[in-house]
Coordinates of C-alpha atoms in Angstrom, one line a residue:
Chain T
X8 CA 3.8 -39.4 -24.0
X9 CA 7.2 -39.0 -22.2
X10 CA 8.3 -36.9 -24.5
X11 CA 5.3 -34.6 -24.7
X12 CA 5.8 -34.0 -21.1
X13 CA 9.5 -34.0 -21.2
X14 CA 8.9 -30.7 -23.8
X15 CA 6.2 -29.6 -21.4
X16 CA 8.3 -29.3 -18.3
X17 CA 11.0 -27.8 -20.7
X18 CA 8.5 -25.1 -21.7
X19 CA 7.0 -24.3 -18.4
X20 CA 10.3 -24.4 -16.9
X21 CA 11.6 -21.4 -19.0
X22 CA 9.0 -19.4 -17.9
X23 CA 9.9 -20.2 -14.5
X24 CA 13.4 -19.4 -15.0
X25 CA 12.4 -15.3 -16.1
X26 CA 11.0 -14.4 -13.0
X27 CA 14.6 -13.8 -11.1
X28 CA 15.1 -11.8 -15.0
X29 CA 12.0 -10.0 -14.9
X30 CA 12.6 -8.9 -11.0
X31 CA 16.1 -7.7 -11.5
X32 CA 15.2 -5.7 -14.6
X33 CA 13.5 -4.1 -11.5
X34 CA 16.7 -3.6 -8.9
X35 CA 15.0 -0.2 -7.5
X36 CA 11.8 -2.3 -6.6
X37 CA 13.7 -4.5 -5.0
X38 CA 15.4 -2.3 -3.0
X39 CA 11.4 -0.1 -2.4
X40 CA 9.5 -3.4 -1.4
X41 CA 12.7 -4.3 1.1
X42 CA 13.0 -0.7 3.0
X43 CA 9.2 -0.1 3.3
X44 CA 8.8 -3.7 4.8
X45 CA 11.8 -2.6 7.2
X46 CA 10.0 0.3 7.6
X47 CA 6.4 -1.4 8.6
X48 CA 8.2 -3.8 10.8
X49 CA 9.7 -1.2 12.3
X50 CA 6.5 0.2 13.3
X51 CA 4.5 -2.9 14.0
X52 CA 7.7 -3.8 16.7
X53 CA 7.3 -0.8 18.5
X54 CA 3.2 -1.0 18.4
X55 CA 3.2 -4.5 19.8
X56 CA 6.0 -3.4 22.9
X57 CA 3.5 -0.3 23.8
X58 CA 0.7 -2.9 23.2
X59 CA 2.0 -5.3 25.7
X60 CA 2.9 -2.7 28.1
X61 CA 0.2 -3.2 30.7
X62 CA -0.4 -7.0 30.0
X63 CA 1.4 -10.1 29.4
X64 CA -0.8 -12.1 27.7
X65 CA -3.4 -11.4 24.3
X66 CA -5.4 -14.6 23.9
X67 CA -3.2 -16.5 25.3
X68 CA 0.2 -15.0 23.2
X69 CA 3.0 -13.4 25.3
X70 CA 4.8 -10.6 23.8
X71 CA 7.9 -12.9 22.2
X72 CA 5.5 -15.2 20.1
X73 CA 3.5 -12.3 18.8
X74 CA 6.4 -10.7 18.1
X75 CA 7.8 -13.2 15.6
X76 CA 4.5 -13.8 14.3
X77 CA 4.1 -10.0 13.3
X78 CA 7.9 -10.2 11.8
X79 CA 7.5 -12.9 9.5
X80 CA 3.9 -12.1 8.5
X81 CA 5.3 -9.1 7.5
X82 CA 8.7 -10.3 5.6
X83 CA 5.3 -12.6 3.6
X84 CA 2.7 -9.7 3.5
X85 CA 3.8 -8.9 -0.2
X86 CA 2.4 -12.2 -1.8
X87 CA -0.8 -11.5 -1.0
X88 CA -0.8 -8.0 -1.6
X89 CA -0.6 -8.8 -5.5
X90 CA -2.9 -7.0 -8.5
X91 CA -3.6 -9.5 -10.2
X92 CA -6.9 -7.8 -11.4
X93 CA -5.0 -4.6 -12.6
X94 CA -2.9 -6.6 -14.6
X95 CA -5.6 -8.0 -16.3
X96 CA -6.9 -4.8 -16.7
X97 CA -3.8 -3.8 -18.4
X98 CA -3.5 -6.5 -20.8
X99 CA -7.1 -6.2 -22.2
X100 CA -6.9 -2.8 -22.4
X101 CA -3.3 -2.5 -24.2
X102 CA -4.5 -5.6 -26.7
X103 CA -2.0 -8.0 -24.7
X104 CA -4.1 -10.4 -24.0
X105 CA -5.4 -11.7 -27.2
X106 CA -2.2 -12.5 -28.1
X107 CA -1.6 -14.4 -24.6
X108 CA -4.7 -16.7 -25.3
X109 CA -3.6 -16.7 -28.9
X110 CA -0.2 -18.7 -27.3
X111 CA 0.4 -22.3 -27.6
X112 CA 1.1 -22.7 -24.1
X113 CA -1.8 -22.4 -21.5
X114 CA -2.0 -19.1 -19.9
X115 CA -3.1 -19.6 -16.3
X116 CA -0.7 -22.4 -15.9
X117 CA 1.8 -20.1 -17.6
X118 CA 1.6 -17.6 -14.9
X119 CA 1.2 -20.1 -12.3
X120 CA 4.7 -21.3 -13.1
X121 CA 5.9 -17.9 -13.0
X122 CA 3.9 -16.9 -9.7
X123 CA 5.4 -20.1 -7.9
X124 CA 9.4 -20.0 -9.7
X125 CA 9.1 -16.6 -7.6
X126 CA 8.9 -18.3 -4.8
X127 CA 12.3 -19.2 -4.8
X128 CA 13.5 -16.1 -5.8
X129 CA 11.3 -14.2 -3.2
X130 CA 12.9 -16.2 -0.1
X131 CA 16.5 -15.5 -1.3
X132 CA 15.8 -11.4 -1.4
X133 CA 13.7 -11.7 1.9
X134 CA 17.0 -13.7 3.7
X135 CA 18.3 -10.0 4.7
X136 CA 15.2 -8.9 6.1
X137 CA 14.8 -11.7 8.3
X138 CA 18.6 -11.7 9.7
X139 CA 18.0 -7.8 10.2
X140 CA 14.9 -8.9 12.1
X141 CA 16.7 -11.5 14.4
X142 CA 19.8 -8.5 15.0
X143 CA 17.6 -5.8 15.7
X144 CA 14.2 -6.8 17.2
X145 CA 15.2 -10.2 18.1
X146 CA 13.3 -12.7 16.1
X147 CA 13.4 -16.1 16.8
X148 CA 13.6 -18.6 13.9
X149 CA 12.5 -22.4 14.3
X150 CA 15.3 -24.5 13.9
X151 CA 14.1 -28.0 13.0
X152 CA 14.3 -28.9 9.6
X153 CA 11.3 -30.4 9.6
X154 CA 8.9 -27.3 10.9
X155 CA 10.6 -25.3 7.7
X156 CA 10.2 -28.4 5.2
X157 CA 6.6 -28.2 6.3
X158 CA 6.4 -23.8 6.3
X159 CA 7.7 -24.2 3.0
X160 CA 4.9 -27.3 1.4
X161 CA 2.3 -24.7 3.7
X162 CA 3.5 -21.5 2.0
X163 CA 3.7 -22.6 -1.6
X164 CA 0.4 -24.3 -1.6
X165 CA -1.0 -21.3 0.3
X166 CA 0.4 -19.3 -2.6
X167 CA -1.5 -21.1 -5.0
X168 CA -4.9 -20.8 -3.2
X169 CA -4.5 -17.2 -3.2
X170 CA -3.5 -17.3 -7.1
X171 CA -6.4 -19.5 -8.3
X172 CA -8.8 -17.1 -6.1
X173 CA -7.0 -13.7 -8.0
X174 CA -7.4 -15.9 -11.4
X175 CA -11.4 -15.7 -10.4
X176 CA -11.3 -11.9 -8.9
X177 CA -9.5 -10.9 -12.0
X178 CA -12.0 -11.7 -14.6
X179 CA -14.1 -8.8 -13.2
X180 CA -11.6 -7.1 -15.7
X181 CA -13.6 -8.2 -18.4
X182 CA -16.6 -6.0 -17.4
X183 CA -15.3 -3.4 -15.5
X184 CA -12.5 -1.3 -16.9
X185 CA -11.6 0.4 -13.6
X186 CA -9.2 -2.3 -12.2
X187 CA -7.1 -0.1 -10.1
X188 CA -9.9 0.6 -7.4
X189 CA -10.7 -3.0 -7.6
X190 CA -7.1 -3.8 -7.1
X191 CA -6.8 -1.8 -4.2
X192 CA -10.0 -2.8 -2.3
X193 CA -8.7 -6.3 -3.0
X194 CA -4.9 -5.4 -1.3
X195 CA -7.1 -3.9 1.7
X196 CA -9.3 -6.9 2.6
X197 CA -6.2 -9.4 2.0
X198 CA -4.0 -7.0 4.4
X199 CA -6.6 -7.8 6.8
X200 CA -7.9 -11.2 6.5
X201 CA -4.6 -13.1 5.6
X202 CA -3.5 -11.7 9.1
X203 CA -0.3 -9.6 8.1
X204 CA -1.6 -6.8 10.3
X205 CA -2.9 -9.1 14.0
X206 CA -2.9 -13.3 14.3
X207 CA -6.3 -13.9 13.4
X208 CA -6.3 -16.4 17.2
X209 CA -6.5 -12.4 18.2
X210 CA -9.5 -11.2 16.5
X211 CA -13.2 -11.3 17.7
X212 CA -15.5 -14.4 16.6
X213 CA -16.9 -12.6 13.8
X214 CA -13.6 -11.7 11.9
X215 CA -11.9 -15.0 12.6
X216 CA -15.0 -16.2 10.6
X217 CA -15.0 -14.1 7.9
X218 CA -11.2 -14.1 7.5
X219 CA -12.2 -18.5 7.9
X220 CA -14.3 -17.6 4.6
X221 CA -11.5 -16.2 2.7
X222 CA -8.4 -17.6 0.5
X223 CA -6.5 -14.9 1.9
X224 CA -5.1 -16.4 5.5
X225 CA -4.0 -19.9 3.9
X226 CA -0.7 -17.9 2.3
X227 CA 0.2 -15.9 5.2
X228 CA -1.8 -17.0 8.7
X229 CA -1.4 -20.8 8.3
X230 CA 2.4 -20.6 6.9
X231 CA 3.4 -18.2 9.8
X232 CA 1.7 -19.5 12.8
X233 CA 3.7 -22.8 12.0
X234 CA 7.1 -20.8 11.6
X235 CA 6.8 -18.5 14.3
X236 CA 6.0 -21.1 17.2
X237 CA 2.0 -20.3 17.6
X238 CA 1.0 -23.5 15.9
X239 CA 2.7 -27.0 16.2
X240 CA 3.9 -29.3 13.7
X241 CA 1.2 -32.3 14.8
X242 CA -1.5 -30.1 13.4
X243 CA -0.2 -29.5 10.0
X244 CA -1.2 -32.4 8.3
X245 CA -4.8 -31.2 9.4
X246 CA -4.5 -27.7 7.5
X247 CA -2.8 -29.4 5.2
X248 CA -5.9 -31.2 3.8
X249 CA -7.4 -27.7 4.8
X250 CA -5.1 -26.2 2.0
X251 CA -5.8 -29.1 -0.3
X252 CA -9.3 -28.4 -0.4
X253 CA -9.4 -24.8 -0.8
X254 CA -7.1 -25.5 -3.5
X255 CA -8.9 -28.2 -5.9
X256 CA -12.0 -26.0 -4.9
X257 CA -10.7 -22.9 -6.7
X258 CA -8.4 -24.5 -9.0
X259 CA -11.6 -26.0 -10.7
X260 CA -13.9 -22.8 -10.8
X261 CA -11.5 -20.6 -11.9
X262 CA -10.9 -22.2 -15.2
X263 CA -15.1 -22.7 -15.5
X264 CA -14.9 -18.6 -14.2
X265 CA -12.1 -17.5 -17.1
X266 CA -13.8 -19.7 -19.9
X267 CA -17.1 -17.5 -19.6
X268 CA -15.5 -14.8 -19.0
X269 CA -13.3 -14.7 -21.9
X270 CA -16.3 -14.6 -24.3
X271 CA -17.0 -11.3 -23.2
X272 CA -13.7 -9.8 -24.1
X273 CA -13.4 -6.7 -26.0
X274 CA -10.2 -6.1 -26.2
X275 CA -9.6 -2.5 -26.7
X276 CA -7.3 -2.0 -29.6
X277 CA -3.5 -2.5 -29.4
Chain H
X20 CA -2.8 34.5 -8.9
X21 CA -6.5 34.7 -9.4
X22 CA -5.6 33.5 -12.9
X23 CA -3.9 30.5 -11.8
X24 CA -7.6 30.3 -9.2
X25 CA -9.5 30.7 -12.5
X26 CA -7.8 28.5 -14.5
X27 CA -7.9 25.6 -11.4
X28 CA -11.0 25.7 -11.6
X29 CA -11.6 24.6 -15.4
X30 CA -9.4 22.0 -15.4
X31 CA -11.2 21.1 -12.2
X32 CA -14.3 21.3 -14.2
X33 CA -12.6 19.0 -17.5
X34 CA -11.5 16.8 -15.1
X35 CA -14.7 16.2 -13.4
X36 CA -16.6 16.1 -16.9
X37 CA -14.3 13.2 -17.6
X38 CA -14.4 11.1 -14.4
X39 CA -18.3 11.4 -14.8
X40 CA -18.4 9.9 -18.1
X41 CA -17.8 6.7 -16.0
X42 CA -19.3 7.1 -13.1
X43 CA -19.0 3.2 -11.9
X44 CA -15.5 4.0 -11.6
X45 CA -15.3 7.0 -10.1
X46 CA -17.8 5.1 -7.1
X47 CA -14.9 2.5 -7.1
X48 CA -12.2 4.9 -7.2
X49 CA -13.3 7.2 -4.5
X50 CA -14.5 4.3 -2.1
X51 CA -11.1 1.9 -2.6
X52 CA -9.3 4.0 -0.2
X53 CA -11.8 3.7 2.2
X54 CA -11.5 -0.2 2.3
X55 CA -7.4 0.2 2.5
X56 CA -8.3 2.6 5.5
X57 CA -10.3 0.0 7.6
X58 CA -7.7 -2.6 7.2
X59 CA -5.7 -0.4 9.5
X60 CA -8.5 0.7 11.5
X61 CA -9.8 -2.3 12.5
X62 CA -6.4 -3.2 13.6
X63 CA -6.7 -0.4 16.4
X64 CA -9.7 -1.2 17.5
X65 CA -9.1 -4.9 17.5
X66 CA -6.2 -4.8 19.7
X67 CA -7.1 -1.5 21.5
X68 CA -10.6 -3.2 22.5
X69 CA -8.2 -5.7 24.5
X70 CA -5.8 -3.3 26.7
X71 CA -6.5 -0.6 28.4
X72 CA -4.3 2.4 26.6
X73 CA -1.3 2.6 24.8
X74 CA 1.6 3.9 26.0
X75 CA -0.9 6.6 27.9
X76 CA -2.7 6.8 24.9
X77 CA -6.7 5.5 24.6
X78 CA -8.7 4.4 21.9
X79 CA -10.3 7.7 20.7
X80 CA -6.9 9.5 21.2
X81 CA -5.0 7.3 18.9
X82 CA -8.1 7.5 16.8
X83 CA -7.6 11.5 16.7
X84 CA -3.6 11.0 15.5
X85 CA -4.5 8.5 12.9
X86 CA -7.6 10.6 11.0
X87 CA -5.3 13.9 11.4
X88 CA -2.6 11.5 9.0
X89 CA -5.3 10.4 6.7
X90 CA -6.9 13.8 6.6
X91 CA -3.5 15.3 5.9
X92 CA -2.3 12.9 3.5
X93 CA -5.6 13.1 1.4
X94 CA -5.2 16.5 0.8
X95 CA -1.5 15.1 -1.1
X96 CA -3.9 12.5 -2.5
X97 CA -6.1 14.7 -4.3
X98 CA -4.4 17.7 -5.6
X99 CA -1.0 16.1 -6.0
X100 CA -0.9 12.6 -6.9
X101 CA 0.2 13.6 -10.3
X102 CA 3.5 13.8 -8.3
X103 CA 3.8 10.1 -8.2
X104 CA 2.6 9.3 -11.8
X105 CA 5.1 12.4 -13.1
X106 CA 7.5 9.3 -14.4
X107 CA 5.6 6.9 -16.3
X108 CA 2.4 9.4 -17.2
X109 CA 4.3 12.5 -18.4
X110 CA 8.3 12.4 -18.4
X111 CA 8.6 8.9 -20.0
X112 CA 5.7 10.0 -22.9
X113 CA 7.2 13.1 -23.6
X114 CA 3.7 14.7 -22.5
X115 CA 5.9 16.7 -20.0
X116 CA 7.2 18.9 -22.8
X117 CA 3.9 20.0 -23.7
X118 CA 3.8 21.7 -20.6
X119 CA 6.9 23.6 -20.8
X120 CA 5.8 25.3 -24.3
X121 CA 2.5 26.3 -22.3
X122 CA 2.0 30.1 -20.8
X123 CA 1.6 29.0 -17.4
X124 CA 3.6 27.0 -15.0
X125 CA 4.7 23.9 -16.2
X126 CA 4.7 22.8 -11.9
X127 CA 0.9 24.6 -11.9
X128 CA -0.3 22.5 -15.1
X129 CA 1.4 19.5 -13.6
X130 CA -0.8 19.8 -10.5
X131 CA -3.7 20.8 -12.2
X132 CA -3.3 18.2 -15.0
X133 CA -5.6 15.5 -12.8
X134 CA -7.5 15.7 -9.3
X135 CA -7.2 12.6 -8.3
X136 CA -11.0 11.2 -7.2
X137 CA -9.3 8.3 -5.2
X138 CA -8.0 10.7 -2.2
X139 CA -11.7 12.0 -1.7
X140 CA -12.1 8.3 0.3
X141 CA -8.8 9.1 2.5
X142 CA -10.7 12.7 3.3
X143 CA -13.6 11.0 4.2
X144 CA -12.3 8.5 6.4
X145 CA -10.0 10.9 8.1
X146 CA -13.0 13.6 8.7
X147 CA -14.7 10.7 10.2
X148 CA -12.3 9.5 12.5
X149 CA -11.4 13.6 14.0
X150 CA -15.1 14.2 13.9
X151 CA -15.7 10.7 16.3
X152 CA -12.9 11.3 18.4
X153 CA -13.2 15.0 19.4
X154 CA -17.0 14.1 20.3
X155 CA -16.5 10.8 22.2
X156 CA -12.9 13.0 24.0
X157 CA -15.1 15.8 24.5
X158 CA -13.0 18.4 22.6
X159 CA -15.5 21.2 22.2
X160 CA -15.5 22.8 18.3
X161 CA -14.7 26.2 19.3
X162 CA -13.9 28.7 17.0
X163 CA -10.5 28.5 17.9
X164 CA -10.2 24.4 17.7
X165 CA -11.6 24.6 14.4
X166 CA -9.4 27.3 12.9
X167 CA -6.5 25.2 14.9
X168 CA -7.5 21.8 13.1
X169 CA -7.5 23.7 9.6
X170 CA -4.5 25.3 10.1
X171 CA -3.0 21.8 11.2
X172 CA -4.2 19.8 8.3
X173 CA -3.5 22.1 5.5
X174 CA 0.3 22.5 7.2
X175 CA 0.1 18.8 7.4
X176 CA -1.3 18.8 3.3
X177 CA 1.2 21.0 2.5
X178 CA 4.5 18.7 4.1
X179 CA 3.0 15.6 2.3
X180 CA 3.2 18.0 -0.9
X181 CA 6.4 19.3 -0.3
X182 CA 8.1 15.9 0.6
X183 CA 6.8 14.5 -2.8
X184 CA 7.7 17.6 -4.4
X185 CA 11.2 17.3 -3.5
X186 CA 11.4 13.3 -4.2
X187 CA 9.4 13.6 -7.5
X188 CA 11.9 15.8 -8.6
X189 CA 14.6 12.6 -9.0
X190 CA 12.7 12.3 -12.5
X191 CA 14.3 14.0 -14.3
X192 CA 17.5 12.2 -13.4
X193 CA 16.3 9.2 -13.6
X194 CA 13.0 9.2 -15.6
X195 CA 10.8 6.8 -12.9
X196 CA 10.8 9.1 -9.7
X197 CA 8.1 6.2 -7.5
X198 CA 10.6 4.2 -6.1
X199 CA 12.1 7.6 -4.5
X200 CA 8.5 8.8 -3.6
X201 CA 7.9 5.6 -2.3
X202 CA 10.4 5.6 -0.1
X203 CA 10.1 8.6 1.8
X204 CA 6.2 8.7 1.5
X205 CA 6.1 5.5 3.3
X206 CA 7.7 6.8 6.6
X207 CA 4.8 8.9 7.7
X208 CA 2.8 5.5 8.7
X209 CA 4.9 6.3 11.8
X210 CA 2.7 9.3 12.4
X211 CA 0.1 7.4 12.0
X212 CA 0.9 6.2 16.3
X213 CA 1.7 8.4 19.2
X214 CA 5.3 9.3 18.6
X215 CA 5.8 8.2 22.3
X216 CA 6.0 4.8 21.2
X217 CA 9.1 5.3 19.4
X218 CA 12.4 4.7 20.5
X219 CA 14.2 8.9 20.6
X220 CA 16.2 8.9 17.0
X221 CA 12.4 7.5 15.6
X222 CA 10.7 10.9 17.2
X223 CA 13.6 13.1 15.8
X224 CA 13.3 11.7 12.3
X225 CA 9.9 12.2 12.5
X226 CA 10.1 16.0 13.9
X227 CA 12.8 17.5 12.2
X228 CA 13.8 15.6 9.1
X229 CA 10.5 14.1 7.6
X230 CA 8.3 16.1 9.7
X231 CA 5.1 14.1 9.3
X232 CA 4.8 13.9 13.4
X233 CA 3.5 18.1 12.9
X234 CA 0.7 17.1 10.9
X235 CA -0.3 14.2 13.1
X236 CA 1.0 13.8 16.8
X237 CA 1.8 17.4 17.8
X238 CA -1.7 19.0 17.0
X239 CA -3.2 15.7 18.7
X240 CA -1.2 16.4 21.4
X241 CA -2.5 19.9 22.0
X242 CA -5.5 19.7 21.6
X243 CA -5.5 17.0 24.3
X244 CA -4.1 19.3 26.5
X245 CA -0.8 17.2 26.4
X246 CA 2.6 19.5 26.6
X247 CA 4.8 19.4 23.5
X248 CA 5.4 23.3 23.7
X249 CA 6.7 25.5 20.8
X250 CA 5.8 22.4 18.8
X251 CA 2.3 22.4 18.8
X252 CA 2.7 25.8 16.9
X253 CA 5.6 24.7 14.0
X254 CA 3.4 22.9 12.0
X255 CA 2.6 26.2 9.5
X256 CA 6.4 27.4 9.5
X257 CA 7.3 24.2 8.9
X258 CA 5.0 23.2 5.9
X259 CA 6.3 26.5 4.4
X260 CA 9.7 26.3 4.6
X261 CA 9.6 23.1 3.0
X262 CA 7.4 24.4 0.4
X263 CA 10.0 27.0 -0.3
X264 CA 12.7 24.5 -0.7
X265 CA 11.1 21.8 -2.2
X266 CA 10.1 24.2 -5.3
X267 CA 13.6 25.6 -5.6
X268 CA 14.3 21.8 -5.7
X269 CA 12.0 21.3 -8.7
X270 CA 13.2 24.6 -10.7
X271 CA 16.7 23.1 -10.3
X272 CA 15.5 19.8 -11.6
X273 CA 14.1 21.3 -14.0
X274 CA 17.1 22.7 -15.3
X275 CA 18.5 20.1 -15.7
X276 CA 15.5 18.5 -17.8
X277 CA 16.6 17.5 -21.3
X278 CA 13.2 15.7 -22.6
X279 CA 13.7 11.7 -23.0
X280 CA 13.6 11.8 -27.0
X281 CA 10.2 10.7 -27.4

């Protein structure tokens, strides 16, 4: 039994280990992803100063805390822009993916591993970005250990949420073969609803309830609002469970969602 | 030229025949960029609902920069997006040679090769937006405005083009030209604002070196009545200048093109 899971961990673990491989094979991405988010930032700084302008106050946010809230949201915006669904696309279409169910390991806890080991990797190629944000636009990070112990338990489980609900999305790949438009109205709504673009405190009833409705604000809203000062520690226990449930939730359904969906797969030579 | 018009218009025709075949996806295709659109939209008019301008700027008027953008860079979006996909889709496969033993431009054929059905969602969303906000702002479609607002976007079209053009050509250096394109595409979400809200090196970048502010800000401006002088007017010279020196760019590049071995 030990050493079943012993190899398991072992196994998993290497699949963890080849994200920072995979990404570096990648160097010019790296280098893409890190001046357009300088770029955005850039632009969502100087929106926000003409924004507060004539007012102090936005729903109850001064300039400062909106300020870091916009920043980090936007140094995180590129988890939850993912295409999963394309991918999916890709690999039924190029023959891939018979072979990945074919494998002795499972394949959503596979890329789970590898969505998550990225994690890691992700915060040391964002460090940069946030220093440039604290010299030039003067972002202010938290500094109590426990508030980032607690951004980081939000922002992995948050993660996950958002990966079980693209597990789910993506098995529209299976009847659809134009994944690509999918993919992109997916990026849109998440840009939205996760709250990359305004706090969701900021939006009207009606979109705070829909973006409520969606995975898409437990990897970005809830992590952030915590790090950047707009939320306090005594409440994260409470979206905590919040997170807990959303995840079990989805966790369960997708695999129910991929094991129909699977039957209908036509893989398309390769 | 009215060969090259001709010959447009059949592989506008093929291409057409082809995205019908599946016409679920070509509903998907065209209407994706419409949801990507009201991310940023609703953004506006979320925050914009709660002050009273910015930076001298109301709703509708920011509205009339932002669809002059999209309009502009729609017109990039479906006549030249085989700019972006040059790398992977033609270089890479060795498709590209194909076109250099054909008896027509291998830039032309390039172009041609694929209208891409996902930009008609950008023109849409962008005609909507300039259409809203000269009604609710009043801004009468005289002759004149009209012809201006043509002249304006197709300038606008043609320094997306040109831009991509120039960055596209990095391919055949180093085979995947996106993260170049990428790069330098990215910085006309700047122009998608009043360039008053800038800081003054933002506005320069914007004016002079990637000019994206003349397709977006600077007709805005005018047609609001707002001064911005000889600028209101570059936008044509502009767009053709760089056209100019983005294709000497490419026939350079393509010089230096030596076919990946595939």
């Amino acid at each position: 039994m030990m050493q079943a899971l012993r190899r398991r961990i072992k196994v998993y673990g290497a699949f963890a280990a080849m994200a920072p491989k995979d990404y570096f094979a990648y160097t010019a991405w790296v280098w893409v992803e890190f001046i357009a988010q300088f770029l955005t930032m850039t632009i969502f700084v100087h929106f926000w100063r003409a924004v507060y302008a004539n007012t102090s106050t936005l729903n109850g946010l001064n300039l400062p805390q909106t300020l870091n809230y916009i920043m980090l949201a936007q140094v995180l915006a590129p988890l939850v822009q993912t295409r999963t669904i394309f991918q999916f696309g890709f690999l039924i279409q190029n023959g891939q993916m018979a072979i990945e169910l074919l494998r002795p390991v499972d394949f959503q806890a596979r890329v789970l591993v590898d969505t998550l080991g990225w994690l890691g990797m992700y915060a040391l190629l964002k460090t940069p970005l946030l220093l440039i944000a604290v010299i030039l636009f003067g972002l202010q990070l938290p500094t109590s250990p426990a508030v980032w112990l607690a951004f980081g338990i939000l922002l992995v489980l948050g993660r996950a949420v958002v990966f079980y609900f693209d597990w789910i999305f993506a098995c529209l790949a299976f009847y659809t073969t134009e994944t690509w438009g999918l993919s992109v109205v997916r990026v849109g709504v998440a840009t939205f609803f996760s709250g990359i673009l305004i706090p969701i405190a900021m939006m009207p009833g009606w979109l705070q309830q829909l973006a409520g409705a969606m995975p898409f604000a437990q990897a970005i809203y809830v992590p952030t609002s915590l790090l950047s000062g707009i939320a306090s520690l005594a409440d994260a226990p409470r979206v905590l469970l919040i997170q807990l449930g959303w995840l079990i939730a989805l966790a369960i359904l997708s695999r129910a969602v991929f094991n129909v969906a699977i039957r209908k797969v036509t893989v398309q030579g390769g | 030229m009215r060969r090259y018009l001709t010959l447009y218009w059949y592989f506008l025709l093929q291409r057409f025949k082809i995205l019908l075949e599946y016409r679920a996806n070509f509903m998907i295709g065209a209407s994706s960029t419409i949801i990507l659109q009201i991310a940023g939209l609703l953004t506006i008019w979320v925050v914009m609902g709660q002050i009273p301008d910015l930076n001298g700027w109301g709703f509708d008027e920011v509205l009339l920069v932002y669809g002059l953008i999209t309009l502009a860079k729609s017109i990039n979006h479906m006549f030249a997006d085989n700019l972006w996909t040059i790398g992977w889709s033609y270089v890479r496969s060795g498709q590209f040679d194909r076109f250099l033993v054909r008896p027509i431009d291998p830039l032309f054929h390039l172009l041609a090769d694929r209208f891409c059905h996902d930009g008609i969602g950008n023109f849409l969303v962008g005609a909507a937006l300039v259409a809203k906000s000269t009604a609710s702002l009043g801004i009468a479609w005289t002759p004149f405005n009209a012809l201006y607002l043509a002249v304006a976007v197709l300038s606008g079209g043609a320094i997306f083009i040109a831009l991509n053009l120039i960055t596209a050509t990095s391919v055949f250096w180093i085979t995947e030209s996106i993260p170049v394109t990428q790069v330098i595409f990215n910085t006309h979400e700047f122009a998608q604002y009043p360039l008053t809200i800038y800081h003054r090196g933002i506005q320069i970048l914007l004016t002079w070196v990637l000019p994206y502010g003349l397709a977006s800000f600077y007709p805005a401006s005018f047609l609001l009545g707002r001064e911005v002088g000889a600028l209101a007017w570059l936008s044509p010279v502009v767009a053709l200048a760089l056209l100019v020196i983005a294709f000497r760019v490419w026939l350079f590049g393509l010089r230096h093109y030596s076919g990946t071995g595939s």
